[in-house]
XYZ file of C-alpha atoms in Angstrom:
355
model
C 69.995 134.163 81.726
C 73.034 132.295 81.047
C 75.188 129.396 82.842
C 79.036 130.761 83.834
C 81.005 128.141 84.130
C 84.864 128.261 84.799
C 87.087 125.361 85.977
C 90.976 124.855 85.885
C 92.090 121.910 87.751
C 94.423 118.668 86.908
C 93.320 115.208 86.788
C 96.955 113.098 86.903
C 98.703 114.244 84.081
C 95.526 116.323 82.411
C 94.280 119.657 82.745
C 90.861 120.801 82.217
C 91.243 124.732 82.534
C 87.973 126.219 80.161
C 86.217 129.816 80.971
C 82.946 129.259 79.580
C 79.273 131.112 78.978
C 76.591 128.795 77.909
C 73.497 129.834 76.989
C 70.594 128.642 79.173
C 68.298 127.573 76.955
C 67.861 124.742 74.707
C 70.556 121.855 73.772
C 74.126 122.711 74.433
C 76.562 120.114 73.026
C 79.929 119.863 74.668
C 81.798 118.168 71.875
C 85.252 116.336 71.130
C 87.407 113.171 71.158
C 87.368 110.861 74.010
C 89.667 112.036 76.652
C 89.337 115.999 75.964
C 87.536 116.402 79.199
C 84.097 116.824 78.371
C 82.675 114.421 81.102
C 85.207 115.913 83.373
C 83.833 119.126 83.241
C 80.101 117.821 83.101
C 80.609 115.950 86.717
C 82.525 119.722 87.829
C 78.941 121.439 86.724
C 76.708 119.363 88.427
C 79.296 118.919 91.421
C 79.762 114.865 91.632
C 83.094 116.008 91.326
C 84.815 119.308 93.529
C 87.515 121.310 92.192
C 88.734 124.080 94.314
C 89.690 126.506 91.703
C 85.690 126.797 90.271
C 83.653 128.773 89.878
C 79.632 128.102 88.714
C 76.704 130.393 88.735
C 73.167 129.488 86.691
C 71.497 132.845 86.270
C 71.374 134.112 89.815
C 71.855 130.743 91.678
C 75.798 130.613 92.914
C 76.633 126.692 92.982
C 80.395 127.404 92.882
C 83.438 130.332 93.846
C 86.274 130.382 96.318
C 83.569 130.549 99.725
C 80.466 128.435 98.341
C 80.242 125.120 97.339
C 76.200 123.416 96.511
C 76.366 120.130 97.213
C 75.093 118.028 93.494
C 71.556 116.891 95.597
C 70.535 120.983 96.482
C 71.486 122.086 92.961
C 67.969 121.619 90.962
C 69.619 119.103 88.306
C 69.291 116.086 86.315
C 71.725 113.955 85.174
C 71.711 111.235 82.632
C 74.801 108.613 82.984
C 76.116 106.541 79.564
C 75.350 103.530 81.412
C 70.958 104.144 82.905
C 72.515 102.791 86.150
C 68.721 101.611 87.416
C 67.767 100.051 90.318
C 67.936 96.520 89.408
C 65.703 95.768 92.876
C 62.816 98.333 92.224
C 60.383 98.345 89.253
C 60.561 100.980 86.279
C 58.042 103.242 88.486
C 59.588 102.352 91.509
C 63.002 103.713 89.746
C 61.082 106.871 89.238
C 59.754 107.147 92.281
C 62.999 107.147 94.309
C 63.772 110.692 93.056
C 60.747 112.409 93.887
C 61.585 111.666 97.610
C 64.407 115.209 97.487
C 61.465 117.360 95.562
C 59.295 118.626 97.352
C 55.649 118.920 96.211
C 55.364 122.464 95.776
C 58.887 122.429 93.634
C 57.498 119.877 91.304
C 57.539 121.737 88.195
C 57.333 118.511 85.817
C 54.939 115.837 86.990
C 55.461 111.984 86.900
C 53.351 111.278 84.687
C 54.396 113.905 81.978
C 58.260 112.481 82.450
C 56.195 109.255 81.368
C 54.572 110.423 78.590
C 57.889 112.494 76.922
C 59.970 109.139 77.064
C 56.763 106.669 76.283
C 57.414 104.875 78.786
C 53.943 104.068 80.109
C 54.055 100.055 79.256
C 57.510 99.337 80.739
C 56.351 100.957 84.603
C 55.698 97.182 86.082
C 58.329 95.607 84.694
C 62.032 95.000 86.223
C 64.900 96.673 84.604
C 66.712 93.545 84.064
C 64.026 92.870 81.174
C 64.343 96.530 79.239
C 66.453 96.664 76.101
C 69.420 99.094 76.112
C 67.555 101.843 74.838
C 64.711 101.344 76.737
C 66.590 101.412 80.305
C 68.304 104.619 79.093
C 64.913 106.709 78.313
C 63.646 105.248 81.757
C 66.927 106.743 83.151
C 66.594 109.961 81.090
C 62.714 110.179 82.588
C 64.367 109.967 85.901
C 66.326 112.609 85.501
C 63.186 114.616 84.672
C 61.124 113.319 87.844
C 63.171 115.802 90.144
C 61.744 118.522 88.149
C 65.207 119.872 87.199
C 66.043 123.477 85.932
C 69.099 122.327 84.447
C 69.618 118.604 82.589
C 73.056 116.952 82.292
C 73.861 114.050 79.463
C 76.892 112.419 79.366
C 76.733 110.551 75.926
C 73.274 109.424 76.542
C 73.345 107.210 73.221
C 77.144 105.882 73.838
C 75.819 102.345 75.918
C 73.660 101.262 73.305
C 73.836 100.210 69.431
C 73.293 101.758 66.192
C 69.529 100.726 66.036
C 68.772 101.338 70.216
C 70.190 104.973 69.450
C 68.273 105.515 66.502
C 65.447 105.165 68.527
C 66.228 107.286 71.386
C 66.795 110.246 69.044
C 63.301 110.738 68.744
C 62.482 111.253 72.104
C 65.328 113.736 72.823
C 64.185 115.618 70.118
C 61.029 116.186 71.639
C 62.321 117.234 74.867
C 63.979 119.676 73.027
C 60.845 120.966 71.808
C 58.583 120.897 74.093
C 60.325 121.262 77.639
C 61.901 124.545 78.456
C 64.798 123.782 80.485
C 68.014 123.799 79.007
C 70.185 120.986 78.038
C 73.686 120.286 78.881
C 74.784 117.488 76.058
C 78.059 115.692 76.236
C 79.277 113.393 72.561
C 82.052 113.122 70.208
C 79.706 111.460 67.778
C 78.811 114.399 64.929
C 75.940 112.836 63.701
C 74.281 113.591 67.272
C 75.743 116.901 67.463
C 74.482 117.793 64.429
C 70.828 116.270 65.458
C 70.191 117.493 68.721
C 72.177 120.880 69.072
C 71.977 124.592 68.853
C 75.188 125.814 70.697
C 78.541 123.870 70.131
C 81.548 124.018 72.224
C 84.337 122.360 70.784
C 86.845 121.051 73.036
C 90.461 119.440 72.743
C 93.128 118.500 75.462
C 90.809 120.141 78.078
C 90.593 123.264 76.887
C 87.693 124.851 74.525
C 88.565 125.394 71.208
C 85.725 127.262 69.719
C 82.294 128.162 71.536
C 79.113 129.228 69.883
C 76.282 128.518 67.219
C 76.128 125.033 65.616
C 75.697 126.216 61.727
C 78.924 128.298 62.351
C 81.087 125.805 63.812
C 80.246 123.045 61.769
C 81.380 125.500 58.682
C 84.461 126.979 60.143
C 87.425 126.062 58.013
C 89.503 127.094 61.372
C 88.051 123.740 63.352
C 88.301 120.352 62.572
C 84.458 120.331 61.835
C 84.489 121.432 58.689
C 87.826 119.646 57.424
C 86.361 116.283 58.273
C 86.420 114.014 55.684
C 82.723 113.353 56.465
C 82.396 117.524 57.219
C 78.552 118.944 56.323
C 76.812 121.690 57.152
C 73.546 122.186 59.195
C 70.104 124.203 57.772
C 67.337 124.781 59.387
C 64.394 124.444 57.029
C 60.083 124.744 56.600
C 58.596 122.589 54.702
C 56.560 124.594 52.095
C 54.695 122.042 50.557
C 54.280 118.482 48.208
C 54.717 117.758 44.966
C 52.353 114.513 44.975
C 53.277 113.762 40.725
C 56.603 113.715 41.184
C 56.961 112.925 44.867
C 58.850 115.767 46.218
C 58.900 117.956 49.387
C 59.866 121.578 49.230
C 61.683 122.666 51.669
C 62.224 127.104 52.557
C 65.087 127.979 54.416
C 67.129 131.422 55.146
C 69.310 131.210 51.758
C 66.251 129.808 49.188
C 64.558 126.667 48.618
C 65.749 122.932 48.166
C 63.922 120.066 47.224
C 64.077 116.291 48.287
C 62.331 112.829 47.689
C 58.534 112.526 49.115
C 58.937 113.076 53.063
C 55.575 112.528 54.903
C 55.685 116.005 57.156
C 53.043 118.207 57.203
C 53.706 121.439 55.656
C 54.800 124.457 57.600
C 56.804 121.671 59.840
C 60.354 123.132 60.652
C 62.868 120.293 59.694
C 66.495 119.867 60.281
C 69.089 119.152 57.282
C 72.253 117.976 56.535
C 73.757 118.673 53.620
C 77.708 116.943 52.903
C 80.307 119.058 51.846
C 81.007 116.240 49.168
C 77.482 115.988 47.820
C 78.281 120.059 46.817
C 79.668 121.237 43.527
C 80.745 124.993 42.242
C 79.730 126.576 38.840
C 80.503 130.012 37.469
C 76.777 129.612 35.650
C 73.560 128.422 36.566
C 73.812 125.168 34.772
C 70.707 123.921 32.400
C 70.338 120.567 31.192
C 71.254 118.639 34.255
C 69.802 116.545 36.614
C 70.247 117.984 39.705
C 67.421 119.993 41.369
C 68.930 122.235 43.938
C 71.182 124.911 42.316
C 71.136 128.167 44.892
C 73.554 131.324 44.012
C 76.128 131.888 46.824
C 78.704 133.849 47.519
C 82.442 132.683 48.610
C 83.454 133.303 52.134
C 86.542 131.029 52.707
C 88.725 128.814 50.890
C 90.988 126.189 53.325
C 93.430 123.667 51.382
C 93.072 120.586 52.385
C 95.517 118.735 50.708
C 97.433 118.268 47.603
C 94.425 117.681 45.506
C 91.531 118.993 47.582
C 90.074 122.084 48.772
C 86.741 122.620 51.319
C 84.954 126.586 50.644
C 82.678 127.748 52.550
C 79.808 130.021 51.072
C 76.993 131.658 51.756
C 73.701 131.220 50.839
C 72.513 134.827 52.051
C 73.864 134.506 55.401
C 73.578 130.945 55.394
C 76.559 128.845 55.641
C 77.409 126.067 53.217
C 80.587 123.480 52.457
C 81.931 122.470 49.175
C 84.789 120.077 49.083
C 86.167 119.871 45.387
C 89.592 119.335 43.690
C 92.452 121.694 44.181
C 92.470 121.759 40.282
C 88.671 122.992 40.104
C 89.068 125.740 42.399
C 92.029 127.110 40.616
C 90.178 126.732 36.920
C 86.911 128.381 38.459
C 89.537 131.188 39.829
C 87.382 130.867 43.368
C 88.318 133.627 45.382
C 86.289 135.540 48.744
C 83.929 137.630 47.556
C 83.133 136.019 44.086
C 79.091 135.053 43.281
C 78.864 131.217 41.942
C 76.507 128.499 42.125
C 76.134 125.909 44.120
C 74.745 122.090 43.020
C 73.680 120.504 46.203
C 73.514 116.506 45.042
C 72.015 115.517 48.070
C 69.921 116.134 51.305
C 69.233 114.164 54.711
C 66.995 114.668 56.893
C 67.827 114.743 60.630
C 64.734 115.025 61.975
């Protein structure tokens, strides 16, 4: 099943016009600077806003095309708004309440109380809205959303309203409706750090139109998009934890392309884990290098060289099929004589864990 999506409409001076086919299944991130359209087109998908040249099908259901239009309250949705937009009049349960009214009981597919217990939410239901902290309000707002029982949930920049601490603590609870609800996830952010958190499909847009659509590890790494030629640019791994080294306090960690190691992280083992890894924090050698302090050397293979500037360059290897960055001097990858194709080594200085 898969969510069709096609739009081409102008908004004043600005055009949205994107063709798109989104998986329909777990986070899809619809990423770029503010003012490339993403909430534009988020608002055409769940039809708050009607363009007549759309067109919008989710599997079989036909919201969209030049005779048929779904009204936003028939199409089985939930939508989360940057700002949690409660009712300041009704109570936290109250505010989940309200939604059930349009579902049906034999629709409900989600009950209350799960929504609840996915946000942990249980200890704010008597209170008024006016005394929840920013991130509190928005996972009551995103556990509204789920009280309709949707089959398809919308996020415009979810994390945008609050601060630096408030998001960090939201992250944890969209990462578990990631793994443990089945609907698929509609994710709108220009922030990379959330991108790189939460998604597994990227589309990349600019100007209103989609640059680059696809898996997250392969657009973060393509030397074509401005992902990877970030100055901040990293690349994504998904990774097991294989087990502890209690003397030294380390965690082993498997992936795809080999193993890497990192300080002590209290995660049971055989626990997937998300990592980042910064194109800065990786270094090339012709050699396996002895006699040196960093852990994590894997053999790779070059795939692509891009010149950033006068004095640097970002390559992108492979770790097996696994996609890594290395941003080093221009003057390196000319004395190294880095080329496609050639076997290296790469040092990988350091690892964060997103999850």
């Amino acid at each position: 099943m898969s969510i069709h999506a096609r739009f081409r409409f102008h908004l004043d001076d600005f055009l949205l016009d994107v063709d798109l086919d989104l998986p329909a299944r777990g986070i899809t991130s619809l990423f770029g600077p503010s003012g490339c359209g993403k909430t534009s087109l988020l608002r055409a998908i769940a039809g708050l806003d009607r363009h007549d040249d759309g067109y919008l099908k989710f599997g079989e259901l036909l919201w969209q095309d030049a005779e048929t239009f779904v009204p936003p309250h028939r199409r089985p949705i939930g939508y989360v708004f940057q700002e949690a937009s409660l009712f300041e009049h009704l109570s936290v349960r109250g505010n989940l309440e309200y939604g059930l009214r349009r579902v049906p009981e034999s629709e409900r597919t989600l009950s209350l109380e799960r929504a609840i217990a996915l946000l942990g939410i249980a200890p704010l239901l008597p209170r008024a809205p006016i005394t929840l902290s920013g991130g509190e309000r928005q996972r009551v707002a995103i556990a509204r959303a789920l009280a309709v029982s949707p089959r398809l949930l919308l996020m415009d920049e979810p994390l945008a309203a609050v601060d630096v601490q408030r998001r960090q603590e939201i992250l944890p609870w969209l990462e578990a409706l990631h793994r443990e609800l089945d609907i698929p996830v509609i994710h709108v952010s220009h922030a990379p750090e959330e991108v790189a958190r939460l998604a597994d499909h990227l589309v990349q847009m600019r100007t209103g139109r989609v640059l680059a659509t696809g898996d997250l590890h392969d657009l973060f790494t393509r030397l074509d998009l401005p992902l990877a030629l970030d100055t901040d640019a990293t690349s994504v791994i998904e990774a097991k934890v294989d087990g502890h080294d209690e003397e030294y306090r380390l965690t082993h960690l498997d992936f795809a392309g080999g193993q890497l190691t990192m300080a002590r992280q209290s995660i049971a083992v055989g626990s997937p884990v998300r990592l980042r890894i910064a194109a800065r924090d990786v270094s090339l050698t012709l050699r396996r290098q002895s006699g040196t302090s960093i852990l994590n050397i894997l053999p790779v293979t070059v795939d692509e060289i891009s010149l950033d500037d006068d004095a640097q360059v970002t390559i992108r290897v492979l770790a097996q099929d696994v996609p890594l960055l290395a941003r080093i001097t221009r003057k390196s990858a000319l004395e190294l004589g880095l080329q496609p194709g050639l076997e290296v080594f790469a040092q990988v200085k350091g690892i964060a864990l997103l999850n």
